[in-house]
Amino acid sequence: MHVDLGNALATTPGVSRDALERLDDRVATAHDRIEAGRAAGDHGFAALNLPETADPDAIRAAVDPLGDPGAILTVGIGGSALGAATIDEALGGPADAYFLDNVDPAWIDRLLSRLDLSRTVVNVVSRSGTTAETLSNFLVVREAMADAGVDWTERTLVTTGESGNLRSMAEDYDLPTLDVPAGVPGRFSALSTVGLAVAALQGADLEALLAGAGDVADALAPSLFESPAYAYGAACYALSARGAAINAMMPYDESLEYFAEWFAQLWAESLGKDGLGQTPARALGATDQHSQLQLYRAGPHDKLVTLVRPRERNDLTVPETDLAGLAYLGGSSLGDLLDAEFEATEASLAAAGVPNVRVEVDRVDARGVGELLYAMEAACVLYGELASVSTFTQPAVEWGKRAARGLLGGGDLPEADAVSEKERLVVE
């Protein structure tokens, strides 16, 4: 893992080397709190112990009875799906993977109508076992399998907490089950049973994923100048305090597009508290150089752009051509072009005084993905400590859940009353 803060030093907003050195004393204090939380296995901090506490053998044992599926359908929402989706998109595998992380009926109907459910494994994930969206989608999938003559009990994996509807169902039908680890919030669960079950079904190297994460964990130190993860978290905090209210996450690798989605939940749900936080935006290089870069470079100076890439990748050669004006491309490679686009964007932002940070892994492989996920989690926890926010809670999310539950008849909940009290100004 390599983090370069150079293009955030002389920008607007920006942070000086002297300011980072002054901040480093607070980083050391925050590191001590984080290490104490890890040692005690405290809620949230336990997520940073997953490189040591996750059990790849137990995960593989749970998925083994499900065989080699042609498709994997994960039913979950938020952290119950995004980590698994990020790892699967980055690493791939023989099965087609799909994620029911929304309740759009038309989209779900189209997906189920084209899936061969007899060759599909359903991976249903909910810590509480009562999540309305997840349980509703699962009931729809279960009925579709029954209608197709498929025994859903032979093709379903459950990942859930110690109690709840899913746990009871799994026990009643003797389904293969994985436990959601205690003390690990959903958005920090990518390197646990929640995120690794799909990877195990795909035959991914779970040990390498956790080893990559472990490398970053071992590098955590009481100085941002000694820990890439802390360097990134501290720089984000310092830039946010100076006006960079938006963090545009822009990976330059197609297989990391879902990573930007995962990062958005991690950053927003963890840090958006008490009027504080940094709004995550999602972009993809080089695609969004032709759209969003215009705003990043020439719009308001309220952004940090995080540029992510692997240092090595498989490549394709660009064929020679005699087309006028394009001969310079012949004999180069698509990787060369993508790297040039990356460096041009980086320089373009710096020239305009827009802060940007470079984050690199050696390769987008199991070890590199483990590094990237863990580093962002550790960076987020450090940012939360520096900002004195409650990183591991999500009260605004819970408010919305209660409002929806009340609207659906799940109880007399005051949050639902806010819907009927909404002011309206309708233009037709």
PDB file of C-alpha atoms in Angstrom, residues 1 38 44-60 78-88 90-91 125 127 159 178-200 204-218 220 229 259 262 265-266 365-379 381:
ATOM      1  CA  MET A   1       0.000   0.000   0.000  1.00  0.00           C
ATOM      2  CA  ARG A  38      -8.933  -3.564  19.394  1.00  0.00           C
ATOM      3  CA  GLY A  44     -16.528  -1.376  15.925  1.00  0.00           C
ATOM      4  CA  PHE A  45     -12.867  -1.686  16.805  1.00  0.00           C
ATOM      5  CA  ALA A  46     -13.310  -5.465  16.598  1.00  0.00           C
ATOM      6  CA  ALA A  47     -13.549  -5.032  12.816  1.00  0.00           C
ATOM      7  CA  LEU A  48      -9.866  -4.112  12.744  1.00  0.00           C
ATOM      8  CA  ASN A  49      -9.059  -7.536  14.250  1.00  0.00           C
ATOM      9  CA  LEU A  50     -10.637  -9.496  11.384  1.00  0.00           C
ATOM     10  CA  PRO A  51      -7.309 -10.369   9.707  1.00  0.00           C
ATOM     11  CA  GLU A  52      -6.653 -12.478  12.813  1.00  0.00           C
ATOM     12  CA  THR A  53     -10.159 -13.497  13.902  1.00  0.00           C
ATOM     13  CA  ALA A  54     -11.827 -14.421  10.592  1.00  0.00           C
ATOM     14  CA  ASP A  55     -11.816 -18.184   9.966  1.00  0.00           C
ATOM     15  CA  PRO A  56     -11.466 -19.108   6.258  1.00  0.00           C
ATOM     16  CA  ASP A  57     -11.853 -22.815   6.978  1.00  0.00           C
ATOM     17  CA  ALA A  58     -15.227 -22.297   8.680  1.00  0.00           C
ATOM     18  CA  ILE A  59     -16.438 -20.196   5.755  1.00  0.00           C
ATOM     19  CA  ARG A  60     -15.378 -22.806   3.201  1.00  0.00           C
ATOM     20  CA  GLY A  78     -25.854  -1.871   2.584  1.00  0.00           C
ATOM     21  CA  GLY A  79     -22.934  -3.490   4.343  1.00  0.00           C
ATOM     22  CA  SER A  80     -24.587  -6.892   3.985  1.00  0.00           C
ATOM     23  CA  ALA A  81     -23.937  -6.761   0.248  1.00  0.00           C
ATOM     24  CA  LEU A  82     -21.419  -4.057  -0.675  1.00  0.00           C
ATOM     25  CA  GLY A  83     -18.322  -5.739   0.747  1.00  0.00           C
ATOM     26  CA  ALA A  84     -19.075  -9.017  -0.994  1.00  0.00           C
ATOM     27  CA  ALA A  85     -19.864  -7.182  -4.231  1.00  0.00           C
ATOM     28  CA  THR A  86     -16.608  -5.218  -4.052  1.00  0.00           C
ATOM     29  CA  ILE A  87     -14.495  -8.334  -3.558  1.00  0.00           C
ATOM     30  CA  ASP A  88     -16.356 -10.273  -6.238  1.00  0.00           C
ATOM     31  CA  ALA A  90     -12.356  -7.140  -8.143  1.00  0.00           C
ATOM     32  CA  LEU A  91     -11.477 -10.843  -8.144  1.00  0.00           C
ATOM     33  CA  VAL A 125     -27.400 -11.840   4.766  1.00  0.00           C
ATOM     34  CA  ARG A 127     -27.337  -9.457  11.121  1.00  0.00           C
ATOM     35  CA  THR A 159     -25.413 -15.370   7.321  1.00  0.00           C
ATOM     36  CA  LEU A 178     -22.470 -18.467   9.034  1.00  0.00           C
ATOM     37  CA  ASP A 179     -22.380 -16.204  12.081  1.00  0.00           C
ATOM     38  CA  VAL A 180     -22.053 -12.458  11.710  1.00  0.00           C
ATOM     39  CA  PRO A 181     -19.138 -11.625  14.026  1.00  0.00           C
ATOM     40  CA  ALA A 182     -19.946  -9.708  17.190  1.00  0.00           C
ATOM     41  CA  GLY A 183     -18.860  -6.107  17.368  1.00  0.00           C
ATOM     42  CA  VAL A 184     -18.464  -5.639  13.597  1.00  0.00           C
ATOM     43  CA  PRO A 185     -20.833  -3.083  12.007  1.00  0.00           C
ATOM     44  CA  GLY A 186     -22.087  -4.003   8.556  1.00  0.00           C
ATOM     45  CA  ARG A 187     -20.068  -1.406   6.672  1.00  0.00           C
ATOM     46  CA  PHE A 188     -16.880  -2.750   8.319  1.00  0.00           C
ATOM     47  CA  SER A 189     -17.720  -6.419   7.641  1.00  0.00           C
ATOM     48  CA  ALA A 190     -16.202  -6.978   4.178  1.00  0.00           C
ATOM     49  CA  LEU A 191     -13.374  -9.104   5.602  1.00  0.00           C
ATOM     50  CA  SER A 192     -15.722 -11.248   7.712  1.00  0.00           C
ATOM     51  CA  THR A 193     -18.231 -14.003   6.957  1.00  0.00           C
ATOM     52  CA  VAL A 194     -20.477 -11.265   5.532  1.00  0.00           C
ATOM     53  CA  GLY A 195     -18.099 -10.340   2.742  1.00  0.00           C
ATOM     54  CA  LEU A 196     -16.126 -13.549   2.284  1.00  0.00           C
ATOM     55  CA  ALA A 197     -18.870 -16.149   1.705  1.00  0.00           C
ATOM     56  CA  VAL A 198     -19.304 -15.166  -1.961  1.00  0.00           C
ATOM     57  CA  ALA A 199     -15.521 -15.142  -2.383  1.00  0.00           C
ATOM     58  CA  ALA A 200     -15.380 -18.662  -0.944  1.00  0.00           C
ATOM     59  CA  ALA A 204     -11.004 -17.002  -4.074  1.00  0.00           C
ATOM     60  CA  ASP A 205      -7.896 -17.097  -1.908  1.00  0.00           C
ATOM     61  CA  LEU A 206      -9.360 -16.053   1.450  1.00  0.00           C
ATOM     62  CA  GLU A 207      -6.020 -16.387   3.204  1.00  0.00           C
ATOM     63  CA  ALA A 208      -4.423 -13.930   0.783  1.00  0.00           C
ATOM     64  CA  LEU A 209      -7.264 -11.431   1.284  1.00  0.00           C
ATOM     65  CA  LEU A 210      -6.782 -11.560   5.038  1.00  0.00           C
ATOM     66  CA  ALA A 211      -2.988 -11.507   4.713  1.00  0.00           C
ATOM     67  CA  GLY A 212      -3.188  -8.308   2.681  1.00  0.00           C
ATOM     68  CA  ALA A 213      -5.390  -6.783   5.349  1.00  0.00           C
ATOM     69  CA  GLY A 214      -2.985  -8.048   7.987  1.00  0.00           C
ATOM     70  CA  ASP A 215      -0.069  -6.303   6.286  1.00  0.00           C
ATOM     71  CA  VAL A 216      -1.862  -2.968   6.679  1.00  0.00           C
ATOM     72  CA  ALA A 217      -2.861  -3.784  10.260  1.00  0.00           C
ATOM     73  CA  ASP A 218       0.757  -4.547  11.121  1.00  0.00           C
ATOM     74  CA  LEU A 220      -0.555   0.837  11.890  1.00  0.00           C
ATOM     75  CA  ALA A 229      -3.758   4.023   6.193  1.00  0.00           C
ATOM     76  CA  PHE A 259     -15.031  -0.361  -4.383  1.00  0.00           C
ATOM     77  CA  TRP A 262     -18.404   0.482  -0.824  1.00  0.00           C
ATOM     78  CA  GLN A 265     -21.160   3.878   2.478  1.00  0.00           C
ATOM     79  CA  LEU A 266     -18.159   3.482   4.793  1.00  0.00           C
ATOM     80  CA  ASP A 365      -5.436  -9.449  -6.588  1.00  0.00           C
ATOM     81  CA  ALA A 366      -6.621 -11.020  -3.344  1.00  0.00           C
ATOM     82  CA  ARG A 367      -3.781  -9.550  -1.308  1.00  0.00           C
ATOM     83  CA  GLY A 368      -4.139  -6.101  -2.868  1.00  0.00           C
ATOM     84  CA  VAL A 369      -7.906  -6.018  -2.327  1.00  0.00           C
ATOM     85  CA  GLY A 370      -7.435  -7.007   1.309  1.00  0.00           C
ATOM     86  CA  GLU A 371      -4.941  -4.171   1.721  1.00  0.00           C
ATOM     87  CA  LEU A 372      -7.242  -1.627   0.122  1.00  0.00           C
ATOM     88  CA  LEU A 373     -10.338  -2.555   2.138  1.00  0.00           C
ATOM     89  CA  TYR A 374      -8.543  -2.649   5.476  1.00  0.00           C
ATOM     90  CA  ALA A 375      -6.644   0.581   4.814  1.00  0.00           C
ATOM     91  CA  MET A 376      -9.839   2.493   4.117  1.00  0.00           C
ATOM     92  CA  GLU A 377     -11.493   1.075   7.228  1.00  0.00           C
ATOM     93  CA  ALA A 378      -8.514   2.032   9.411  1.00  0.00           C
ATOM     94  CA  ALA A 379      -8.381   5.478   7.779  1.00  0.00           C
ATOM     95  CA  VAL A 381     -11.683   4.957  12.165  1.00  0.00           C
TER      96      VAL A 381
END
